[in-house]
Coordinates of C-alpha atoms in Angstrom, one line a residue:
Chain A
X1 CA -31.0 -13.4 13.9
X2 CA -26.6 -13.3 15.6
X3 CA -26.5 -9.9 15.5
X4 CA -22.4 -7.5 15.6
X5 CA -22.1 -4.4 16.2
X6 CA -19.4 -2.4 14.6
X7 CA -15.8 -0.5 16.0
X8 CA -14.1 2.7 15.0
X9 CA -11.1 1.1 14.4
X10 CA -8.1 1.4 17.6
X11 CA -5.2 0.3 17.2
X12 CA -5.4 -1.1 20.6
X13 CA -8.7 -2.8 20.2
X14 CA -7.4 -4.5 17.0
X15 CA -3.8 -5.4 18.5
X16 CA -4.8 -9.3 19.0
X17 CA -5.5 -9.0 15.5
X18 CA -3.5 -6.8 13.5
X19 CA -1.7 -3.4 12.5
X20 CA -3.7 -0.5 12.2
X21 CA -1.4 1.5 9.6
X22 CA -2.0 5.3 10.2
X23 CA 0.2 8.9 10.2
X24 CA -0.7 8.6 13.8
X25 CA 1.7 8.6 16.7
X26 CA 5.7 9.3 16.3
X27 CA 7.2 10.0 12.8
X28 CA 10.6 11.7 11.6
X29 CA 10.4 14.7 9.9
X30 CA 12.0 13.8 5.6
X31 CA 12.1 15.6 2.7
X32 CA 13.8 19.4 3.8
X33 CA 10.8 18.8 6.4
X34 CA 7.7 19.0 4.0
X35 CA 6.6 14.2 4.3
X36 CA 6.4 13.1 7.2
X37 CA 8.2 8.9 7.6
X38 CA 5.4 6.8 10.4
X39 CA 8.4 4.5 10.0
X40 CA 7.4 1.2 9.7
X41 CA 4.3 0.3 10.8
X42 CA 3.4 -3.3 9.8
X43 CA 4.7 -6.4 10.9
X44 CA 5.3 -8.7 7.6
X45 CA 6.4 -12.2 8.2
X46 CA 5.8 -14.2 4.8
X47 CA 6.6 -17.7 6.9
X48 CA 10.0 -18.6 4.2
X49 CA 10.5 -20.7 7.1
X50 CA 7.5 -22.5 6.5
X51 CA 7.1 -22.3 2.1
X52 CA 11.1 -21.5 1.0
X53 CA 10.0 -20.1 -1.6
X54 CA 7.5 -17.3 -0.1
X55 CA 8.1 -14.0 -0.1
X56 CA 6.1 -9.7 0.2
X57 CA 4.1 -8.3 -2.7
X58 CA 2.0 -6.2 -4.1
X59 CA -1.3 -7.0 -5.8
X60 CA -3.5 -4.3 -6.7
X61 CA -7.3 -5.0 -5.1
X62 CA -10.8 -4.4 -6.8
X63 CA -14.2 -5.6 -5.1
X64 CA -17.5 -4.3 -5.2
X65 CA -18.4 -2.6 -3.0
X66 CA -21.1 -3.7 0.4
X67 CA -24.0 -2.3 2.0
X68 CA -24.5 -2.2 6.2
X69 CA -26.5 -4.1 7.4
X70 CA -23.7 -7.1 6.2
X71 CA -24.8 -10.3 6.4
X72 CA -21.2 -13.4 6.3
X73 CA -21.4 -16.9 7.8
X74 CA -17.3 -17.1 5.7
X75 CA -14.1 -16.3 7.2
X76 CA -10.2 -17.3 6.3
X77 CA -7.4 -17.3 7.3
X78 CA -3.6 -17.3 5.6
X79 CA -1.8 -19.8 7.1
X80 CA 2.2 -18.4 5.8
X81 CA 1.8 -14.9 5.8
X82 CA 0.2 -11.3 6.7
X83 CA -2.0 -9.9 4.9
X84 CA -1.8 -5.7 4.9
X85 CA -5.1 -3.6 3.3
X86 CA -4.3 -0.4 2.0
X87 CA -7.3 1.4 0.7
X88 CA -6.0 3.9 -2.7
X89 CA -10.0 5.8 -1.7
X90 CA -10.3 8.1 1.8
X91 CA -13.9 5.4 2.0
X92 CA -14.0 3.5 5.6
X93 CA -14.5 0.0 4.7
X94 CA -15.2 -2.6 7.2
X95 CA -12.7 -5.3 8.7
X96 CA -14.1 -8.5 10.0
X97 CA -12.2 -10.6 11.6
X98 CA -12.3 -13.1 15.4
X99 CA -10.2 -15.1 17.0
X100 CA -11.7 -18.6 16.8
X101 CA -13.7 -20.0 14.9
X102 CA -16.0 -20.6 18.5
X103 CA -15.2 -16.6 18.7
X104 CA -18.2 -14.2 18.4
X105 CA -16.6 -12.1 15.4
X106 CA -16.1 -8.6 15.3
X107 CA -16.2 -5.6 12.4
X108 CA -14.5 -3.0 12.6
X109 CA -15.1 0.0 10.5
X110 CA -11.6 2.7 10.2
X111 CA -12.1 6.0 9.6
X112 CA -10.8 6.7 6.1
X113 CA -7.5 7.1 6.6
X114 CA -6.0 3.9 7.9
X115 CA -4.7 0.8 6.5
X116 CA -4.5 -2.5 8.0
X117 CA -1.5 -6.0 8.6
X118 CA -3.5 -8.6 9.4
X119 CA -0.6 -10.8 11.4
X120 CA 0.1 -14.2 9.3
X121 CA -2.6 -17.3 10.0
X122 CA -6.0 -14.6 12.4
X123 CA -9.2 -15.6 10.6
X124 CA -10.7 -12.4 8.7
X125 CA -14.0 -11.7 6.2
X126 CA -13.6 -11.1 2.7
X127 CA -13.2 -7.6 1.6
X128 CA -15.6 -5.5 2.4
X129 CA -15.5 -1.7 0.7
X130 CA -18.5 0.4 1.4
X131 CA -18.1 2.1 -1.5
X132 CA -16.5 2.5 -4.5
X133 CA -14.2 1.6 -6.0
X134 CA -13.7 -0.7 -3.7
X135 CA -9.3 -0.1 -4.8
X136 CA -6.6 -1.6 -2.0
X137 CA -3.3 -2.7 -2.6
X138 CA -2.0 -5.9 -0.7
X139 CA 0.8 -7.1 0.8
X140 CA 1.1 -10.8 1.0
X141 CA 2.7 -13.5 0.8
X142 CA 3.0 -14.8 -3.0
X143 CA 4.2 -18.8 -3.4
X144 CA 3.1 -21.9 -4.4
X145 CA 2.3 -24.2 -1.6
X146 CA -2.1 -23.7 -0.3
X147 CA -2.3 -21.1 1.7
X148 CA -5.8 -20.3 2.3
X149 CA -8.3 -21.9 4.8
X150 CA -11.6 -21.1 5.4
X151 CA -15.1 -21.6 8.2
X152 CA -18.0 -21.5 7.6
X153 CA -20.0 -20.9 10.9
X154 CA -23.7 -23.1 10.7
X155 CA -26.1 -19.7 10.8
X156 CA -24.8 -16.4 8.8
X157 CA -24.3 -12.9 11.3
X158 CA -24.8 -10.1 10.4
X159 CA -23.4 -7.0 10.8
X160 CA -24.9 -3.7 11.1
X161 CA -24.4 -0.2 11.2
Chain B
X1 CA 14.3 28.5 -17.5
X2 CA 14.6 24.7 -17.8
X3 CA 11.3 23.4 -18.2
X4 CA 10.0 19.5 -17.4
X5 CA 5.8 18.6 -20.2
X6 CA 4.0 16.7 -17.9
X7 CA 3.5 12.7 -19.0
X8 CA 0.4 10.7 -18.8
X9 CA 1.4 8.1 -16.4
X10 CA 1.8 4.5 -18.5
X11 CA 3.3 0.3 -17.9
X12 CA 5.2 1.2 -21.2
X13 CA 6.9 5.5 -20.7
X14 CA 7.3 3.7 -16.8
X15 CA 9.3 0.9 -17.6
X16 CA 12.4 2.0 -17.5
X17 CA 11.7 3.2 -13.7
X18 CA 9.8 1.3 -11.7
X19 CA 6.1 -0.4 -12.3
X20 CA 3.1 0.9 -12.4
X21 CA 0.2 -1.2 -9.8
X22 CA -3.4 -0.4 -11.2
X23 CA -6.2 -2.7 -11.5
X24 CA -5.7 -3.0 -15.3
X25 CA -4.9 -5.5 -16.6
X26 CA -5.2 -9.9 -16.2
X27 CA -6.9 -10.7 -12.3
X28 CA -7.7 -13.8 -11.0
X29 CA -11.7 -13.0 -8.4
X30 CA -11.9 -14.5 -5.8
X31 CA -14.3 -14.0 -2.3
X32 CA -17.0 -15.3 -5.1
X33 CA -16.4 -13.6 -7.8
X34 CA -17.0 -10.1 -5.0
X35 CA -13.3 -9.5 -5.9
X36 CA -10.6 -8.8 -8.7
X37 CA -7.2 -10.0 -8.0
X38 CA -4.5 -8.4 -10.5
X39 CA -1.2 -10.6 -8.6
X40 CA 1.0 -9.3 -7.7
X41 CA 2.4 -6.8 -9.9
X42 CA 5.6 -4.7 -8.5
X43 CA 9.6 -6.5 -8.9
X44 CA 10.5 -6.1 -4.5
X45 CA 14.2 -5.9 -3.8
X46 CA 15.3 -5.9 -1.0
X47 CA 18.9 -6.4 -1.0
X48 CA 19.5 -8.6 1.8
X49 CA 22.3 -9.6 -0.4
X50 CA 23.6 -6.2 0.3
X51 CA 22.6 -5.0 4.0
X52 CA 21.7 -8.5 5.7
X53 CA 19.7 -6.7 8.0
X54 CA 17.4 -5.5 4.9
X55 CA 13.8 -6.5 5.1
X56 CA 10.7 -5.1 3.8
X57 CA 8.6 -2.2 5.9
X58 CA 5.2 -0.3 5.6
X59 CA 5.6 3.3 6.4
X60 CA 3.3 6.3 6.8
X61 CA 4.1 8.9 4.8
X62 CA 2.1 11.8 5.0
X63 CA 3.4 14.7 2.7
X64 CA 2.7 18.8 2.4
X65 CA 0.4 19.2 -1.2
X66 CA 3.3 21.1 -3.6
X67 CA 1.7 23.1 -6.8
X68 CA 2.3 23.3 -10.3
X69 CA 4.2 25.1 -11.8
X70 CA 6.8 23.7 -8.6
X71 CA 10.6 23.6 -9.2
X72 CA 13.0 21.5 -7.8
X73 CA 17.1 20.7 -7.9
X74 CA 17.4 17.6 -6.1
X75 CA 16.6 13.9 -7.2
X76 CA 17.3 10.8 -4.3
X77 CA 17.5 7.4 -5.3
X78 CA 18.4 4.0 -2.6
X79 CA 20.5 1.8 -4.0
X80 CA 19.2 -1.3 -0.6
X81 CA 15.5 -1.1 -2.1
X82 CA 12.7 -0.9 -3.7
X83 CA 10.4 2.4 -3.1
X84 CA 6.5 1.7 -3.6
X85 CA 4.3 4.6 -2.7
X86 CA 0.8 3.8 -3.0
X87 CA -1.5 6.6 -2.3
X88 CA -4.1 6.2 0.7
X89 CA -6.8 8.8 -1.8
X90 CA -8.3 9.1 -5.4
X91 CA -5.9 12.4 -6.3
X92 CA -3.6 12.0 -8.8
X93 CA 0.4 12.5 -7.8
X94 CA 3.1 13.5 -9.3
X95 CA 6.5 11.3 -10.3
X96 CA 9.5 12.6 -10.9
X97 CA 12.1 10.8 -12.4
X98 CA 15.5 10.6 -13.8
X99 CA 18.1 8.2 -15.9
X100 CA 20.8 9.1 -15.1
X101 CA 21.9 12.2 -13.3
X102 CA 22.8 14.1 -17.0
X103 CA 20.5 13.1 -18.1
X104 CA 16.5 15.0 -18.4
X105 CA 14.2 14.8 -15.8
X106 CA 10.9 12.7 -16.8
X107 CA 8.0 14.2 -14.4
X108 CA 4.4 12.4 -15.1
X109 CA 1.1 12.7 -14.1
X110 CA -1.1 9.3 -12.2
X111 CA -5.0 9.1 -13.1
X112 CA -6.3 8.9 -9.9
X113 CA -6.1 5.0 -10.1
X114 CA -2.0 3.7 -10.0
X115 CA 0.4 3.3 -7.8
X116 CA 4.4 3.4 -8.8
X117 CA 6.9 1.2 -7.2
X118 CA 10.6 3.0 -8.4
X119 CA 13.0 -0.2 -8.9
X120 CA 16.1 -0.4 -6.5
X121 CA 18.3 2.5 -7.0
X122 CA 15.9 4.8 -9.9
X123 CA 17.3 8.0 -9.6
X124 CA 13.5 10.2 -8.5
X125 CA 11.9 13.0 -6.5
X126 CA 10.6 13.2 -3.5
X127 CA 7.2 12.5 -2.9
X128 CA 4.9 14.8 -4.3
X129 CA 1.3 15.5 -3.9
X130 CA -1.5 17.7 -5.5
X131 CA -3.7 17.9 -3.5
X132 CA -4.3 17.0 0.3
X133 CA -4.2 14.4 2.3
X134 CA -1.1 14.1 1.0
X135 CA -1.2 10.2 2.1
X136 CA 0.6 7.4 1.0
X137 CA 1.2 4.0 1.6
X138 CA 5.3 2.7 1.5
X139 CA 6.7 -0.2 0.9
X140 CA 10.3 0.0 0.6
X141 CA 13.6 -1.0 2.6
X142 CA 14.0 -1.0 6.5
X143 CA 17.5 -1.5 8.1
X144 CA 20.8 0.2 8.8
X145 CA 22.9 0.7 6.1
X146 CA 23.3 3.7 4.4
X147 CA 20.6 3.8 1.2
X148 CA 20.0 7.7 0.6
X149 CA 22.1 8.9 -2.8
X150 CA 20.7 12.8 -3.7
X151 CA 22.3 14.8 -6.5
X152 CA 21.3 18.9 -6.9
X153 CA 21.0 20.0 -10.4
X154 CA 23.0 23.0 -10.6
X155 CA 20.3 24.7 -12.3
X156 CA 16.4 24.1 -10.9
X157 CA 14.0 21.7 -12.9
X158 CA 10.5 23.3 -13.4
X159 CA 7.5 21.1 -13.8
X160 CA 4.7 23.2 -16.2
X161 CA 0.9 21.7 -16.1

């Protein structure tokens, strides 16, 4: 059995794949000091030069929770846009990514107060909440051209707790 | 005392002000049927024609929770962009909006599984979570030009529970 151990999600470890969106580091105080604004944390990229009608949009995803150990054999990527997953809960979720199809995938576990933004073209697993509700706001490319590539591993991977 | 009673947040009632972002109505099934995609729910508008450098971004806001009754005398609006508030919790939050400076403000209470997208130029109160953590992902305009107008009521309003 091919296995993957989960890692905590940190900006440094996740840098090859995308941005970690969380309330840490520098911020501006707004609203008379009542609110921290952690400004402009995601590298949004909707490839307007590739598909002229491409634009950003916000969709709501509601996914069935999975459990660890979690077995998968499919990864996917979106050549025409970055994709941000913003949990509408305080539950940690699983983030599977891969540098390329030949590399061993990595599995990050969020801390319950983190979203992610996958950079355009990053290989990743499907959305995998670990508790209900599996509710996320998603900022990704809206457009008419094809924007999904899939890769199936010859043998499945199992993510361990 | 000038008072406002809260109303439940519904798409119909909120339509003059913005979009309600929630997992209801039509969706596409993706990920082998494991995920509902409620597609493209927000009217994003970053006024590229007004400020040529304007673009969307994702910021993380961390606001101090307030309590009801809640007293305020300030509303604000952003002439150069829509602004989406996506709670990273399952807590209801308060959404204060106004049709214009002369109109009585309205106060909506979310149901714990709703985000909002304020249309460009909509008068609104500052971010008012009602429980900790007051953590939100915010999709709004990133740019160099001024993007804040404020209006102060001569007498404060009090939002009742």
